[in-house]
Every structure is written in structure tokens, then in C-alpha cells.
Short mmCIF file of C-alpha atoms in Angstrom, two decimals:
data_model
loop_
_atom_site.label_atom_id
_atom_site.label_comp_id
_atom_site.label_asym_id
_atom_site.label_seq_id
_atom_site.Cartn_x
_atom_site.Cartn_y
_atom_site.Cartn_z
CA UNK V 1 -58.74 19.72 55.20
CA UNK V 2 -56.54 16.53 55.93
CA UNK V 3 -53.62 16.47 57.98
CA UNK V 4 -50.79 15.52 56.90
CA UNK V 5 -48.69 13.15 58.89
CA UNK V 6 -45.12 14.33 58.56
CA UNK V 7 -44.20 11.27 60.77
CA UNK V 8 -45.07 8.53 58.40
CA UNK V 9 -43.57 10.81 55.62
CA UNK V 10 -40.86 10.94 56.47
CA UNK V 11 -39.45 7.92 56.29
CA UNK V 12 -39.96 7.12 52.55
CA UNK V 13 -38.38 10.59 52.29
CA UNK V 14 -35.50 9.76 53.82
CA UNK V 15 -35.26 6.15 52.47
CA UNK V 16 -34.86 7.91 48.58
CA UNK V 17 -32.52 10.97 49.91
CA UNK V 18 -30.22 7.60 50.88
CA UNK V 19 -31.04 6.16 47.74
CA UNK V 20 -30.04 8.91 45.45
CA UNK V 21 -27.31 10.29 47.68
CA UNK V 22 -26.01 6.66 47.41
CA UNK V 23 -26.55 6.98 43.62
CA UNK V 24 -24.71 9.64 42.87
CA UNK V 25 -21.72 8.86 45.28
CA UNK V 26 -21.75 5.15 42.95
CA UNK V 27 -21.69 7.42 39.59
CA UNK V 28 -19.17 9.85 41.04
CA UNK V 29 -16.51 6.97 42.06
CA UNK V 30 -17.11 5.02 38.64
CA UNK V 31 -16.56 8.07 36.38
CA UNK V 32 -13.50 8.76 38.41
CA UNK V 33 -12.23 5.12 38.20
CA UNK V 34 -13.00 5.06 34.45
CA UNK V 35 -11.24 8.21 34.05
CA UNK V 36 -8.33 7.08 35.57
CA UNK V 37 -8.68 4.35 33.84
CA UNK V 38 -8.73 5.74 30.76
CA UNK V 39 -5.57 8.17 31.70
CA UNK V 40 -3.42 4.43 32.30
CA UNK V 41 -4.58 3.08 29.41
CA UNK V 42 -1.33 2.40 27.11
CA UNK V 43 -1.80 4.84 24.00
CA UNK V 44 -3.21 3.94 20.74
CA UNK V 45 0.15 5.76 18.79
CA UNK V 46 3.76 6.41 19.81
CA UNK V 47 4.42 9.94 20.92
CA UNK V 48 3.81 12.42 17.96
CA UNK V 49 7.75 13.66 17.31
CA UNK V 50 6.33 16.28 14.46
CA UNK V 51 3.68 17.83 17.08
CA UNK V 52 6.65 18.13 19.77
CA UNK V 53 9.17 19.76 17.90
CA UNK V 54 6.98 22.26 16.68
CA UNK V 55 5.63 23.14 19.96
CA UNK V 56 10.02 22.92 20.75
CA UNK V 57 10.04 25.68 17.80
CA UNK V 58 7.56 27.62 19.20
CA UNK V 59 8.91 28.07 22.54
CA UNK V 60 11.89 28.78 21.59
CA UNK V 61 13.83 31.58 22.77
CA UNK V 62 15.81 33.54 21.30
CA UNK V 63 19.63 33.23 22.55
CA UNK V 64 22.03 36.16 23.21
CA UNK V 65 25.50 35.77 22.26
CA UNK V 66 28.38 37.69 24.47
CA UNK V 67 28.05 41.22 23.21
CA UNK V 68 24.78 41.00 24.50
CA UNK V 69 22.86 40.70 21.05
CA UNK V 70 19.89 38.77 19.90
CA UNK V 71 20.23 35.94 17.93
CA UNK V 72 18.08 36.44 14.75
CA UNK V 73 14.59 34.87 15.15
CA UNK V 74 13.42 31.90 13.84
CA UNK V 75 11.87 32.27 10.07
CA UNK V 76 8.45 31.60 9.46
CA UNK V 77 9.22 29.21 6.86
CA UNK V 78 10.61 26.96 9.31
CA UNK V 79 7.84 26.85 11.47
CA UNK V 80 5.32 26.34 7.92
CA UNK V 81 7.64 23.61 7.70
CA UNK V 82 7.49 22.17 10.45
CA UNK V 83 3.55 22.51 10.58
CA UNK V 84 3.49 20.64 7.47
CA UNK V 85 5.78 17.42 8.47
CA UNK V 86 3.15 17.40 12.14
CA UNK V 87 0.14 17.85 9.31
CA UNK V 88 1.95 15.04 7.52
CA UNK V 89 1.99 12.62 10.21
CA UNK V 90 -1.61 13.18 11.54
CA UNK V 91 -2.26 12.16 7.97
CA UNK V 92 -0.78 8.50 8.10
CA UNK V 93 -2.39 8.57 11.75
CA UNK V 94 -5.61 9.11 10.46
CA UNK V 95 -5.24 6.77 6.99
CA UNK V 96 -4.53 4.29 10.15
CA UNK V 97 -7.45 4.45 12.17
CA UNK V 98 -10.09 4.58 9.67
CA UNK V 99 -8.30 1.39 8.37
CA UNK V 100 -8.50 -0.21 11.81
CA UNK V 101 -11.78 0.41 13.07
CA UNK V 102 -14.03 -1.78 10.80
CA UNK V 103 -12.02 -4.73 11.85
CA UNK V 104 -11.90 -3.87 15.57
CA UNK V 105 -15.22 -2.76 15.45
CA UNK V 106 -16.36 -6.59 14.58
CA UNK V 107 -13.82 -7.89 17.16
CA UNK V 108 -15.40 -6.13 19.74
CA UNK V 109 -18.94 -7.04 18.21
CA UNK V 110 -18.24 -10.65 18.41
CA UNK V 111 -16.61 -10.28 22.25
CA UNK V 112 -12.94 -11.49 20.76
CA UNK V 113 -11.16 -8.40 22.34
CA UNK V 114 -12.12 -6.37 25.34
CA UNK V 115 -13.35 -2.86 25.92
CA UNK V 116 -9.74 -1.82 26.82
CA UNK V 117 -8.67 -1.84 23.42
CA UNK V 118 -12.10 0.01 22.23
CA UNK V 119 -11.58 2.34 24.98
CA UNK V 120 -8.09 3.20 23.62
CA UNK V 121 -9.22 3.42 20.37
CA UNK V 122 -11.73 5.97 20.46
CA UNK V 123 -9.57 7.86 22.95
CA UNK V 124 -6.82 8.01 20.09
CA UNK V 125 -10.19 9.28 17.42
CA UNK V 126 -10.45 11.90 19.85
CA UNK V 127 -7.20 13.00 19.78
CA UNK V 128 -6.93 13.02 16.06
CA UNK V 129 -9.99 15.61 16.19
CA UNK V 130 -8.62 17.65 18.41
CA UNK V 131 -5.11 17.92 16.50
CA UNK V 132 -6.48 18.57 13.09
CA UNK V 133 -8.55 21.39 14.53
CA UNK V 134 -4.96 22.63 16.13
CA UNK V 135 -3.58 22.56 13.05
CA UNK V 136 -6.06 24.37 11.18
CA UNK V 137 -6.00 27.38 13.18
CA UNK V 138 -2.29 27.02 13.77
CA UNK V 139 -2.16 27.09 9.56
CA UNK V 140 -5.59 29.89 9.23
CA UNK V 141 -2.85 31.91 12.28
CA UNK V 142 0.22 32.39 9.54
CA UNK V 143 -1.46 32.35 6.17
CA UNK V 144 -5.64 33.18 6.56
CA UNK V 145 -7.30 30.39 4.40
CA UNK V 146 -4.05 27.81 4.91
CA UNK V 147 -6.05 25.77 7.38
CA UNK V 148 -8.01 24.57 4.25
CA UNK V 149 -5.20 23.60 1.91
CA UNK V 150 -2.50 22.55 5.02
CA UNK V 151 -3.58 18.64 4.65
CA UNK V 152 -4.16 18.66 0.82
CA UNK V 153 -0.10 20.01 0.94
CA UNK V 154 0.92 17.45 3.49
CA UNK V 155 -0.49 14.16 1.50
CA UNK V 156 1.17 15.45 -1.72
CA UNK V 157 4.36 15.71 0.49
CA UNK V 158 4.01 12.65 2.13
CA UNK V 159 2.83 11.00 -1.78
CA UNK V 160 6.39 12.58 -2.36
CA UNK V 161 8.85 11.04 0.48
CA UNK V 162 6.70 7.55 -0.07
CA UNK V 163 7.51 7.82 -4.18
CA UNK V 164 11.41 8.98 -2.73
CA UNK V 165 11.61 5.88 -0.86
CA UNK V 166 10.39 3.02 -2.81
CA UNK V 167 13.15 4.70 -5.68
CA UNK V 168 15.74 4.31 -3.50
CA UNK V 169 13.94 0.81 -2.60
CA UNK V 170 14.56 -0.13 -6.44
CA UNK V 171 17.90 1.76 -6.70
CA UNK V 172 19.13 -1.05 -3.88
CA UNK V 173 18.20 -3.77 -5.15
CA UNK V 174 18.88 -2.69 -8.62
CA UNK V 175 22.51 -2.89 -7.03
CA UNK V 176 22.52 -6.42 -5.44
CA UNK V 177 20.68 -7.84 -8.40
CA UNK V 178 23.54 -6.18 -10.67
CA UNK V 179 25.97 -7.84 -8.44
CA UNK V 180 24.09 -11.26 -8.22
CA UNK V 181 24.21 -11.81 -11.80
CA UNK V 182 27.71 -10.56 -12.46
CA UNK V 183 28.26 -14.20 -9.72
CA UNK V 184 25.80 -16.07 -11.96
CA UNK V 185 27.20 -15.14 -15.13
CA UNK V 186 30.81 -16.07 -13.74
CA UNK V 187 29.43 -19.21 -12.86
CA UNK V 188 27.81 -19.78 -16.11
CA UNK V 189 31.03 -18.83 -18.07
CA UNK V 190 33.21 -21.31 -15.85
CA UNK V 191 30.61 -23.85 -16.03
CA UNK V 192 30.34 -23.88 -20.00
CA UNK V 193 34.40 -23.54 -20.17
CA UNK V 194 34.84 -26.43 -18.09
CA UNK V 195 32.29 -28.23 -20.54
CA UNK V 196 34.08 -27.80 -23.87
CA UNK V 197 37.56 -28.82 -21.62
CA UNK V 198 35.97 -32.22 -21.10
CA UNK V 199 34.32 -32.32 -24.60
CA UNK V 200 37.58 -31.21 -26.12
CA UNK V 201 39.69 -34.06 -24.05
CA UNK V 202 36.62 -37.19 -24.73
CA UNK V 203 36.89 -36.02 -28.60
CA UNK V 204 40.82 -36.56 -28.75
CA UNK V 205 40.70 -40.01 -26.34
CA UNK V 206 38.10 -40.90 -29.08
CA UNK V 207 40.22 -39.96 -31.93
CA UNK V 208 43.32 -41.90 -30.15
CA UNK V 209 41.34 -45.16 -29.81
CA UNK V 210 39.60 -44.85 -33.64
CA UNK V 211 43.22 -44.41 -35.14
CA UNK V 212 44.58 -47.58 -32.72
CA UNK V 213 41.48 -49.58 -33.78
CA UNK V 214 41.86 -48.83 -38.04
CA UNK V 215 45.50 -49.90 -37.81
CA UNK V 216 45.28 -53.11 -35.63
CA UNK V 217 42.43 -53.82 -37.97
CA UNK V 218 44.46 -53.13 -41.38
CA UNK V 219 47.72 -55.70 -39.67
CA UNK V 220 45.34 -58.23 -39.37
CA UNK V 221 43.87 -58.29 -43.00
CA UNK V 222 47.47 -58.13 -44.18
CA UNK V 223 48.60 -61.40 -45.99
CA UNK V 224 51.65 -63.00 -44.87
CA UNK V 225 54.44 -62.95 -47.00
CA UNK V 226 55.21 -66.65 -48.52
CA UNK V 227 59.08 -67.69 -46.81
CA UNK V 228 61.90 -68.95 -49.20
CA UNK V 229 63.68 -71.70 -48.04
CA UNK V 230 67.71 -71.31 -49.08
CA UNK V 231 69.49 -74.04 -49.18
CA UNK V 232 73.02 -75.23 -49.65
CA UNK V 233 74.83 -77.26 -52.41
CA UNK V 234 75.78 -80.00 -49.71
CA UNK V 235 72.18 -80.36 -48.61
CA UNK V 236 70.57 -80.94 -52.02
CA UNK V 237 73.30 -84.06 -52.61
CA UNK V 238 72.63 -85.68 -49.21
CA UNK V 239 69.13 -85.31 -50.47
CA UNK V 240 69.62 -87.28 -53.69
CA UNK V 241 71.66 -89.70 -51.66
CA UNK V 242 69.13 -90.63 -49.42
CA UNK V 243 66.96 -91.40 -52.16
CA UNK V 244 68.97 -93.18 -54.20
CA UNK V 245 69.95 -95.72 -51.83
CA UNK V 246 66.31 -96.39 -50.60
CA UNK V 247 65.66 -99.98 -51.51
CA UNK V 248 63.02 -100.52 -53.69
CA UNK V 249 59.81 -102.41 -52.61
CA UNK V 250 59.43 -105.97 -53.07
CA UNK V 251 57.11 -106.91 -55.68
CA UNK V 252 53.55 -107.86 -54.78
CA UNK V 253 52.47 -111.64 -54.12
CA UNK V 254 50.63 -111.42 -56.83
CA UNK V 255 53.59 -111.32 -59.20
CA UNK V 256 54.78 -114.05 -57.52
CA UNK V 257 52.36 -116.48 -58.25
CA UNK V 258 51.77 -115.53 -61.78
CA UNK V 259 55.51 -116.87 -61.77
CA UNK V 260 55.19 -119.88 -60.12
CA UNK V 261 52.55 -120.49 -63.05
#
């Protein structure tokens, strides 16, 4: 048989008991770090109101009034209730991640994001299991088989208050567009008014300057009217005067010399 020299031996064993004590101290501190990590991490959703009030409803307590009494408990209805609007909104949170993750899944892919944001994001897929399996049970606890149906209720509820609000969305502006073309239509009224004002005043100017025009025309194509000259007695004899003592012309030369002949 060989010996075995413990001596040289043991220093390979003790160079890999540093190795993997130094291992596992490295993979204790980084789960830790990423844990904590994780826990700082800004959350994916706002605080789920629904989920708080109903655990608020469920540790309720029952108040006593002066006389010492009771308060009657809370219905069961209210809690159903309640269970459904918390149902409700892990719907829309659910709708919301399933439409998110294809495009953050290529962000990440293509290194446009970090792995803060992925990090976040599954945390908040993990969260959504674990409160749909709360629900379930909490729904299977009050009605046996309810856990099945709870989420087909809550999108036909939610289908309800989404159908509620886009009426009232149309009701609104239903109003202002009532109230938008009673403005128009006042403007449209004063603007065709004001239209047959002017029309109404250019037709009667027109009218005034036709009528001006005929009858300056018509006085001008009038013939004048021949003027009689009235005379007196007295003027007609100084007339007859004048030409009776005109002397009469002498006779021509040529008279003359036919004389002379």
C-alpha cells in the first residue's frame, strides 16, 4: 500500500475550501444586494386602492355605541362588492401588462432600456399572480365555485362603467356642441340680415340714380319752344321810317356810259 502524504494534500484542500467559502460568501452578498435592490425598485403600478379597502373591510371591527351594544356587522354583499371592484382593477392591471411586455421585451432585447425596468416588470407579473390566486380563494371562501366566475363578473362590470363613461363622454359634448351652434347659427342669422340691409339700401341708391338719369335724359331731348317777339305800335313806324328815308343807291357806271352814248 501507498502512503498518502496528508502534507502535500493539504494544501490544494485548503486552497478550494477558500475558493468555495469565498464563492458562496460572493453569491450570498449579491442575492442580498439584488434583493434589496429589487425591494427599492419604484413599483410597476400605483398602490391598489380596491385591494386596500377590502382588506380595511375586513378588519373592521365592529363599533359599540353607548348602551354598550354592537353595531350590526358588515353584510356580505358589501364585501362581494368590494371583491368585485379589487377583481375589477387587477383586470385593467393585467389587460396592461400583457400589452406592455412585447414592446419592452424588444427594448430590452435591443439594450435601449436597462434591466431596472425589466426587473420591475416581472416583479409587478408576479404580483398579479399572486393577487388573482387571492382572489380566487377569497371568492371560492363566500360562494364555493365563485373563484371561477369572479373575473368573468368583474370585466362585464368594468365593460359596464367604461360603456357609462364614454355616454356621459357624448352626453357633454352633445351639450357644448348644442351650445356652439346655437353661436353659429346667431352668427349666420346676423350675417345674412346684415346682407339683405346692404342689398336692400344698393337696390334703392340704384333706383334713385336710374330715375335722376331717365329724367335729365328726357329735358335734354325736349325741343325748345320757338319765342314770340311782341312789339309795340311806335316801334313798327320808326321801323318804316328808317327805311323810307334810306337813300337809294346810285346807279351803276354802266348806266352812265350808255348815257353819255
Amino acid at each position: 500500500m501507498f502512503d498518502v502524504d496528508w502534507l502535500s494534500l493539504a494544501v490544494p484542500i485548503a486552497y478550494l475550501g477558500i475558493l468555495l467559502g469565498s464563492l458562496a460568501t460572493f453569491s450570498s452578498l449579491y442575492r442580498k444586494r439584488k434583493s434589496h435592490k429589487a425591494a427599492s425598485l419604484e413599483p410597476w403600478f400605483p398602490a391598489h386602492l380596491q385591494r386596500d379597502i377590502y382588506f380595511s373591510l375586513l378588519h373592521l371591527e365592529p363599533s359599540t355605541t353607548s348602551t354598550n351594544e354592537k353595531a350590526p356587522a358588515i353584510p356580505d354583499s358589501i364585501f362581494k362588492a368590494s371583491l368585485l371592484r379589487r377583481a375589477a382593477e387587477d383586470i385593467r392591471r393585467i389587460m396592461a401588462l400583457r400589452g406592455q411586455k412585447q414592446a419592452l421585451t424588444t427594448l430590452v432585447q435591443r439594450g435601449s432600456v436597462g434591466d431596472d425596468l425589466w426587473q420591475r416588470f416581472q416583479r409587478a407579473e408576479k404580483e398579479m399572480e399572486d393577487e388573482v390566486k387571492d382572489v380566487v380563494s377569497e371568492a371560492n371562501a363566500y360562494v364555493p365555485g365563485w373563484g371561477q366566475t369572479i373575473f368573468q363578473s368583474a370585466n362585464e362590470m368594468m365593460n359596464n362603467d367604461i360603456y357609462r363613461k364614454r355616454m356621459d363622454d357624448q352626453q357633454r359634448k352633445l351639450a357644448e356642441e348644442r351650445q356652439w351652434w346655437s353661436k353659429k347659427k346667431t352668427s349666420i342669422q346676423e350675417g345674412f340680415m346684415k346682407e339683405l340691409n346692404e342689398g336692400s339700401a344698393a337696390s334703392t341708391d340704384a333706383a334713385k340714380t336710374t330715375s335722376t338719369t331717365k329724367s335729365f335724359e328726357a329735358a335734354s331731348a325736349t325741343p325748345a319752344a320757338p319765342v314770340s317777339v311782341q312789339g309795340s305800335d311806335d316801334d313798327a313806324v320808326l321801323v318804316e321810317a328808317e327805311t323810307s328815308n334810306t337813300p337809294a343807291s346810285p346807279p351803276s357806271a354802266k348806266k352812265k356810259g350808255k348815257g353819255k352814248k
